[in-house]
Amino acid sequence: MSAKYTNIEQTRLDKVARLRAQGIEPYPHRVERTHTSAQILAEFEQAEAAGSETPVEATLVGRMRSMRPMGKITFAHLEDGSGRIQIFLRANDLGQEKLELFNKEFDLGDFVQARGEMFRTRSGEVTLKVQDFRLLSKSITPLPAAKDEIVDGEVVQHATLSEPELRYRQRYADLAVNPEVRRIFRTRAALVRALREFLDSHDFLEVETPVLQPIYGGAAARPFVTYHNQLKQDLYLRISFELYLKRLLVGGYEGVYEIGRDFRNEGVDRTHNPEFTQLEFYWAYADYLKVMDLTEQMIRFAAERVLGKHELQYLDHTIRLGAPWQRMELNEGLLEVTGIDIDQHPTAESLASAMRAKGMEPNPNDTRGKLIDGLLGDYLAPTLIQPTFVYNYPRDISPLAKSLPGNPQITERFEGYLAGMELCNAFTELNDPLDQEARFVEMGRDYAQDDEERHPMDEDYLRAMRYGMPPCGGFGMGVDRLAMLFTNSPNIREVILFPHLRKEEE
RNA sequence: GGGUGCGUAGCUCAAUGGUAGAGCAGUGGCCUUUUAAGCCAUUGGUUCAGGGUUCGAGCCCCUGCGCACUCACCA
């Protein structure tokens, strides 16, 4: 931290010194508060409507966001967690000296406590007429905000912090200055609450499983590696919760879920952050069709709770969650958009040549499953704007999913798409320990030895499964992506409070 | 990792290769119902960093750093 202050900061530090010289502590310990700004507004308007003559008194606190000194009077706005309220200071009430203290030593961004009674100004704004005030915390660095205007009770900003880098690096300043950013994270919290409420009410047990894992698994992704000094052991930050949650079904729970952080050591873009929030649930005695139904219900429930409606406005799209989701078999969907029938191409070589015939450039090292996944991502996914379940995936990219009865090459797996984004992934879970072991071995073969996406063999997981795992359906969803949809955010960084950025220069 | 663009005052932005500016914020003054208050005056710059070209660089060239978009990669 540089010891050098800007002119504005130096000016404010001088004010701190002057205040202390007058015996005024700029960072006091105790606060008095009788109402939030929203409470007092409601109370005053109620009293006014009832024709009450009794003065409405209040002690309010908040951050000073505007200040209009006009000689012997001053107007200012305080902002607290519930909104803003105007305060009015008059030399007649406070004395000339006290008013000057406020005008000269208080700044935008300071936290202030003010006591007085409520009234309505000539222009109609409900306002606190201040009888006494106190500094609660001095702001040294000016908030990166330009002036605001209040029109019909709404804060209108004429220019504000907009540089994305500064907004993400100094999220505190972004939040302090941009109320719509505060709103995004309230919506996100409401969304997570709704998901919990839904799963709790369906008798799922919320659990917590290890973030630090000796063997990572449950997804195809490169992990972050760390090290435990005393145990002298490499540990991986989890890339999914799957293998631990399914062990719990072996233990006798019939439904478990976890909402938590996953870590993937991969590229960063508008839909990927190195750490992200995942929701997974596992449901005994269910299959992927039941999970599809539950997914529809869950997303619809969340929309009702959070948005109060069944429609999402996302970028240019209006997404309808009220209707049943479209259900599309993967092979049919791909045939539709690419003209390639993957069922006619049982090998990677055959599929790759069919792709080349269409002018595509498949990666020659990819397995058949990876090629199909590529086609899905490149050609089919972008067309899936309205909610769609794509189902029945090839076995070699679904090592934890149970095959279709009588068709070992296709698994009972689906992914949910909205607005062209992959939102969730689910399947009828493989619970045959011998089949599972064979799949792990296949994965080891199909991936190069040094491909970190390859699934390591998890012997303990197989041991758990050998005790007997009930038939079950499992589900995973990127909560950040759902939050993007619910808040109409084009970038995942808008819904993550402190998104990852490269290290700042010293 | 590739491509494109951007980086100037606290914030938002200007500035043909020729003295670095504006609005807001800040500072001083006037102003007793304002609300982007107003009026007068005024402070503030390592132009992201480091090299180069040039009589002269915010601007042109090179390198680096960071951010955005995009492609690749990626459940």
PDB file of N, CA and C in Angstrom, chain A residues 109-148:
ATOM      1  N   GLY A 109     -19.644  10.249   1.419  1.00  0.00           N
ATOM      2  CA  GLY A 109     -19.027   8.968   1.748  1.00  0.00           C
ATOM      3  C   GLY A 109     -18.903   8.756   3.243  1.00  0.00           C
ATOM      4  N   ASP A 110     -18.981   9.832   4.043  1.00  0.00           N
ATOM      5  CA  ASP A 110     -18.930   9.670   5.501  1.00  0.00           C
ATOM      6  C   ASP A 110     -20.184   8.951   5.991  1.00  0.00           C
ATOM      7  N   PHE A 111     -20.012   8.163   7.042  1.00  0.00           N
ATOM      8  CA  PHE A 111     -21.180   7.606   7.730  1.00  0.00           C
ATOM      9  C   PHE A 111     -21.574   8.569   8.842  1.00  0.00           C
ATOM     10  N   VAL A 112     -22.861   8.857   8.902  1.00  0.00           N
ATOM     11  CA  VAL A 112     -23.368   9.923   9.761  1.00  0.00           C
ATOM     12  C   VAL A 112     -24.579   9.412  10.528  1.00  0.00           C
ATOM     13  N   GLN A 113     -24.705   9.886  11.760  1.00  0.00           N
ATOM     14  CA  GLN A 113     -25.906   9.619  12.552  1.00  0.00           C
ATOM     15  C   GLN A 113     -26.619  10.946  12.744  1.00  0.00           C
ATOM     16  N   ALA A 114     -27.947  10.973  12.565  1.00  0.00           N
ATOM     17  CA  ALA A 114     -28.693  12.230  12.687  1.00  0.00           C
ATOM     18  C   ALA A 114     -30.009  11.985  13.414  1.00  0.00           C
ATOM     19  N   ARG A 115     -30.293  12.887  14.365  1.00  0.00           N
ATOM     20  CA  ARG A 115     -31.535  12.767  15.137  1.00  0.00           C
ATOM     21  C   ARG A 115     -32.398  14.000  14.871  1.00  0.00           C
ATOM     22  N   GLY A 116     -33.706  13.779  14.786  1.00  0.00           N
ATOM     23  CA  GLY A 116     -34.582  14.913  14.562  1.00  0.00           C
ATOM     24  C   GLY A 116     -35.997  14.443  14.365  1.00  0.00           C
ATOM     25  N   GLU A 117     -36.806  15.317  13.740  1.00  0.00           N
ATOM     26  CA  GLU A 117     -38.158  14.868  13.434  1.00  0.00           C
ATOM     27  C   GLU A 117     -38.459  15.018  11.956  1.00  0.00           C
ATOM     28  N   MET A 118     -39.403  14.215  11.522  1.00  0.00           N
ATOM     29  CA  MET A 118     -39.682  14.118  10.100  1.00  0.00           C
ATOM     30  C   MET A 118     -40.631  15.221   9.670  1.00  0.00           C
ATOM     31  N   PHE A 119     -40.422  15.691   8.463  1.00  0.00           N
ATOM     32  CA  PHE A 119     -41.365  16.650   7.866  1.00  0.00           C
ATOM     33  C   PHE A 119     -41.291  16.483   6.357  1.00  0.00           C
ATOM     34  N   ARG A 120     -42.141  17.228   5.690  1.00  0.00           N
ATOM     35  CA  ARG A 120     -42.139  17.174   4.230  1.00  0.00           C
ATOM     36  C   ARG A 120     -41.708  18.533   3.714  1.00  0.00           C
ATOM     37  N   THR A 121     -40.743  18.563   2.817  1.00  0.00           N
ATOM     38  CA  THR A 121     -40.254  19.847   2.293  1.00  0.00           C
ATOM     39  C   THR A 121     -41.266  20.450   1.329  1.00  0.00           C
ATOM     40  N   ARG A 122     -41.021  21.665   0.956  1.00  0.00           N
ATOM     41  CA  ARG A 122     -41.914  22.334  -0.001  1.00  0.00           C
ATOM     42  C   ARG A 122     -42.031  21.550  -1.301  1.00  0.00           C
ATOM     43  N   SER A 123     -40.944  20.932  -1.693  1.00  0.00           N
ATOM     44  CA  SER A 123     -41.023  20.178  -2.949  1.00  0.00           C
ATOM     45  C   SER A 123     -41.541  18.764  -2.716  1.00  0.00           C
ATOM     46  N   GLY A 124     -41.893  18.445  -1.451  1.00  0.00           N
ATOM     47  CA  GLY A 124     -42.642  17.212  -1.208  1.00  0.00           C
ATOM     48  C   GLY A 124     -41.839  16.023  -0.727  1.00  0.00           C
ATOM     49  N   GLU A 125     -40.522  16.194  -0.516  1.00  0.00           N
ATOM     50  CA  GLU A 125     -39.743  15.030  -0.103  1.00  0.00           C
ATOM     51  C   GLU A 125     -39.753  14.880   1.416  1.00  0.00           C
ATOM     52  N   VAL A 126     -40.043  13.647   1.842  1.00  0.00           N
ATOM     53  CA  VAL A 126     -40.036  13.356   3.275  1.00  0.00           C
ATOM     54  C   VAL A 126     -38.600  13.434   3.774  1.00  0.00           C
ATOM     55  N   THR A 127     -38.377  14.236   4.824  1.00  0.00           N
ATOM     56  CA  THR A 127     -37.028  14.647   5.204  1.00  0.00           C
ATOM     57  C   THR A 127     -36.904  14.697   6.717  1.00  0.00           C
ATOM     58  N   LEU A 128     -35.707  14.398   7.190  1.00  0.00           N
ATOM     59  CA  LEU A 128     -35.420  14.516   8.617  1.00  0.00           C
ATOM     60  C   LEU A 128     -34.890  15.916   8.905  1.00  0.00           C
ATOM     61  N   LYS A 129     -35.606  16.665   9.780  1.00  0.00           N
ATOM     62  CA  LYS A 129     -35.079  17.951  10.217  1.00  0.00           C
ATOM     63  C   LYS A 129     -34.163  17.673  11.397  1.00  0.00           C
ATOM     64  N   VAL A 130     -32.872  17.944  11.198  1.00  0.00           N
ATOM     65  CA  VAL A 130     -31.863  17.452  12.131  1.00  0.00           C
ATOM     66  C   VAL A 130     -31.752  18.351  13.349  1.00  0.00           C
ATOM     67  N   GLN A 131     -31.881  17.763  14.550  1.00  0.00           N
ATOM     68  CA  GLN A 131     -31.649  18.503  15.788  1.00  0.00           C
ATOM     69  C   GLN A 131     -30.237  18.252  16.300  1.00  0.00           C
ATOM     70  N   ASP A 132     -29.700  17.103  15.948  1.00  0.00           N
ATOM     71  CA  ASP A 132     -28.338  16.800  16.360  1.00  0.00           C
ATOM     72  C   ASP A 132     -27.768  15.766  15.392  1.00  0.00           C
ATOM     73  N   PHE A 133     -26.456  15.802  15.205  1.00  0.00           N
ATOM     74  CA  PHE A 133     -25.842  14.823  14.303  1.00  0.00           C
ATOM     75  C   PHE A 133     -24.462  14.473  14.813  1.00  0.00           C
ATOM     76  N   ARG A 134     -23.912  13.413  14.269  1.00  0.00           N
ATOM     77  CA  ARG A 134     -22.640  12.897  14.749  1.00  0.00           C
ATOM     78  C   ARG A 134     -21.964  12.159  13.601  1.00  0.00           C
ATOM     79  N   LEU A 135     -20.661  12.265  13.558  1.00  0.00           N
ATOM     80  CA  LEU A 135     -19.903  11.493  12.573  1.00  0.00           C
ATOM     81  C   LEU A 135     -19.746  10.065  13.086  1.00  0.00           C
ATOM     82  N   LEU A 136     -20.001   9.077  12.212  1.00  0.00           N
ATOM     83  CA  LEU A 136     -19.834   7.673  12.610  1.00  0.00           C
ATOM     84  C   LEU A 136     -18.564   7.076  12.023  1.00  0.00           C
ATOM     85  N   SER A 137     -18.210   7.531  10.825  1.00  0.00           N
ATOM     86  CA  SER A 137     -16.976   7.035  10.219  1.00  0.00           C
ATOM     87  C   SER A 137     -16.589   7.956   9.078  1.00  0.00           C
ATOM     88  N   LYS A 138     -15.341   8.398   9.124  1.00  0.00           N
ATOM     89  CA  LYS A 138     -14.860   9.341   8.126  1.00  0.00           C
ATOM     90  C   LYS A 138     -14.366   8.594   6.897  1.00  0.00           C
ATOM     91  N   SER A 139     -14.793   9.040   5.758  1.00  0.00           N
ATOM     92  CA  SER A 139     -14.313   8.492   4.489  1.00  0.00           C
ATOM     93  C   SER A 139     -13.104   9.282   4.031  1.00  0.00           C
ATOM     94  N   ILE A 140     -12.021   8.590   3.736  1.00  0.00           N
ATOM     95  CA  ILE A 140     -10.802   9.269   3.290  1.00  0.00           C
ATOM     96  C   ILE A 140     -10.721   9.286   1.769  1.00  0.00           C
ATOM     97  N   THR A 141     -10.888   8.126   1.183  1.00  0.00           N
ATOM     98  CA  THR A 141     -10.851   8.043  -0.279  1.00  0.00           C
ATOM     99  C   THR A 141     -12.237   8.341  -0.830  1.00  0.00           C
ATOM    100  N   PRO A 142     -12.326   9.268  -1.776  1.00  0.00           N
ATOM    101  CA  PRO A 142     -13.656   9.599  -2.306  1.00  0.00           C
ATOM    102  C   PRO A 142     -14.251   8.406  -3.047  1.00  0.00           C
ATOM    103  N   LEU A 143     -15.540   8.190  -2.863  1.00  0.00           N
ATOM    104  CA  LEU A 143     -16.214   7.133  -3.617  1.00  0.00           C
ATOM    105  C   LEU A 143     -16.157   7.465  -5.093  1.00  0.00           C
ATOM    106  N   PRO A 144     -15.964   6.478  -5.931  1.00  0.00           N
ATOM    107  CA  PRO A 144     -15.863   6.734  -7.376  1.00  0.00           C
ATOM    108  C   PRO A 144     -17.225   6.965  -8.007  1.00  0.00           C
ATOM    109  N   ALA A 145     -17.945   7.913  -7.484  1.00  0.00           N
ATOM    110  CA  ALA A 145     -19.285   8.173  -8.002  1.00  0.00           C
ATOM    111  C   ALA A 145     -19.398   9.618  -8.419  1.00  0.00           C
ATOM    112  N   ALA A 146     -20.094   9.836  -9.500  1.00  0.00           N
ATOM    113  CA  ALA A 146     -20.457  11.192  -9.851  1.00  0.00           C
ATOM    114  C   ALA A 146     -21.751  11.500  -9.127  1.00  0.00           C
ATOM    115  N   LYS A 147     -22.292  12.632  -9.404  1.00  0.00           N
ATOM    116  CA  LYS A 147     -23.465  13.071  -8.685  1.00  0.00           C
ATOM    117  C   LYS A 147     -24.693  12.279  -9.101  1.00  0.00           C
ATOM    118  N   ASP A 148     -25.575  12.062  -8.132  1.00  0.00           N
ATOM    119  CA  ASP A 148     -26.832  11.370  -8.409  1.00  0.00           C
ATOM    120  C   ASP A 148     -27.971  12.376  -8.401  1.00  0.00           C
TER     121      ASP A 148
END
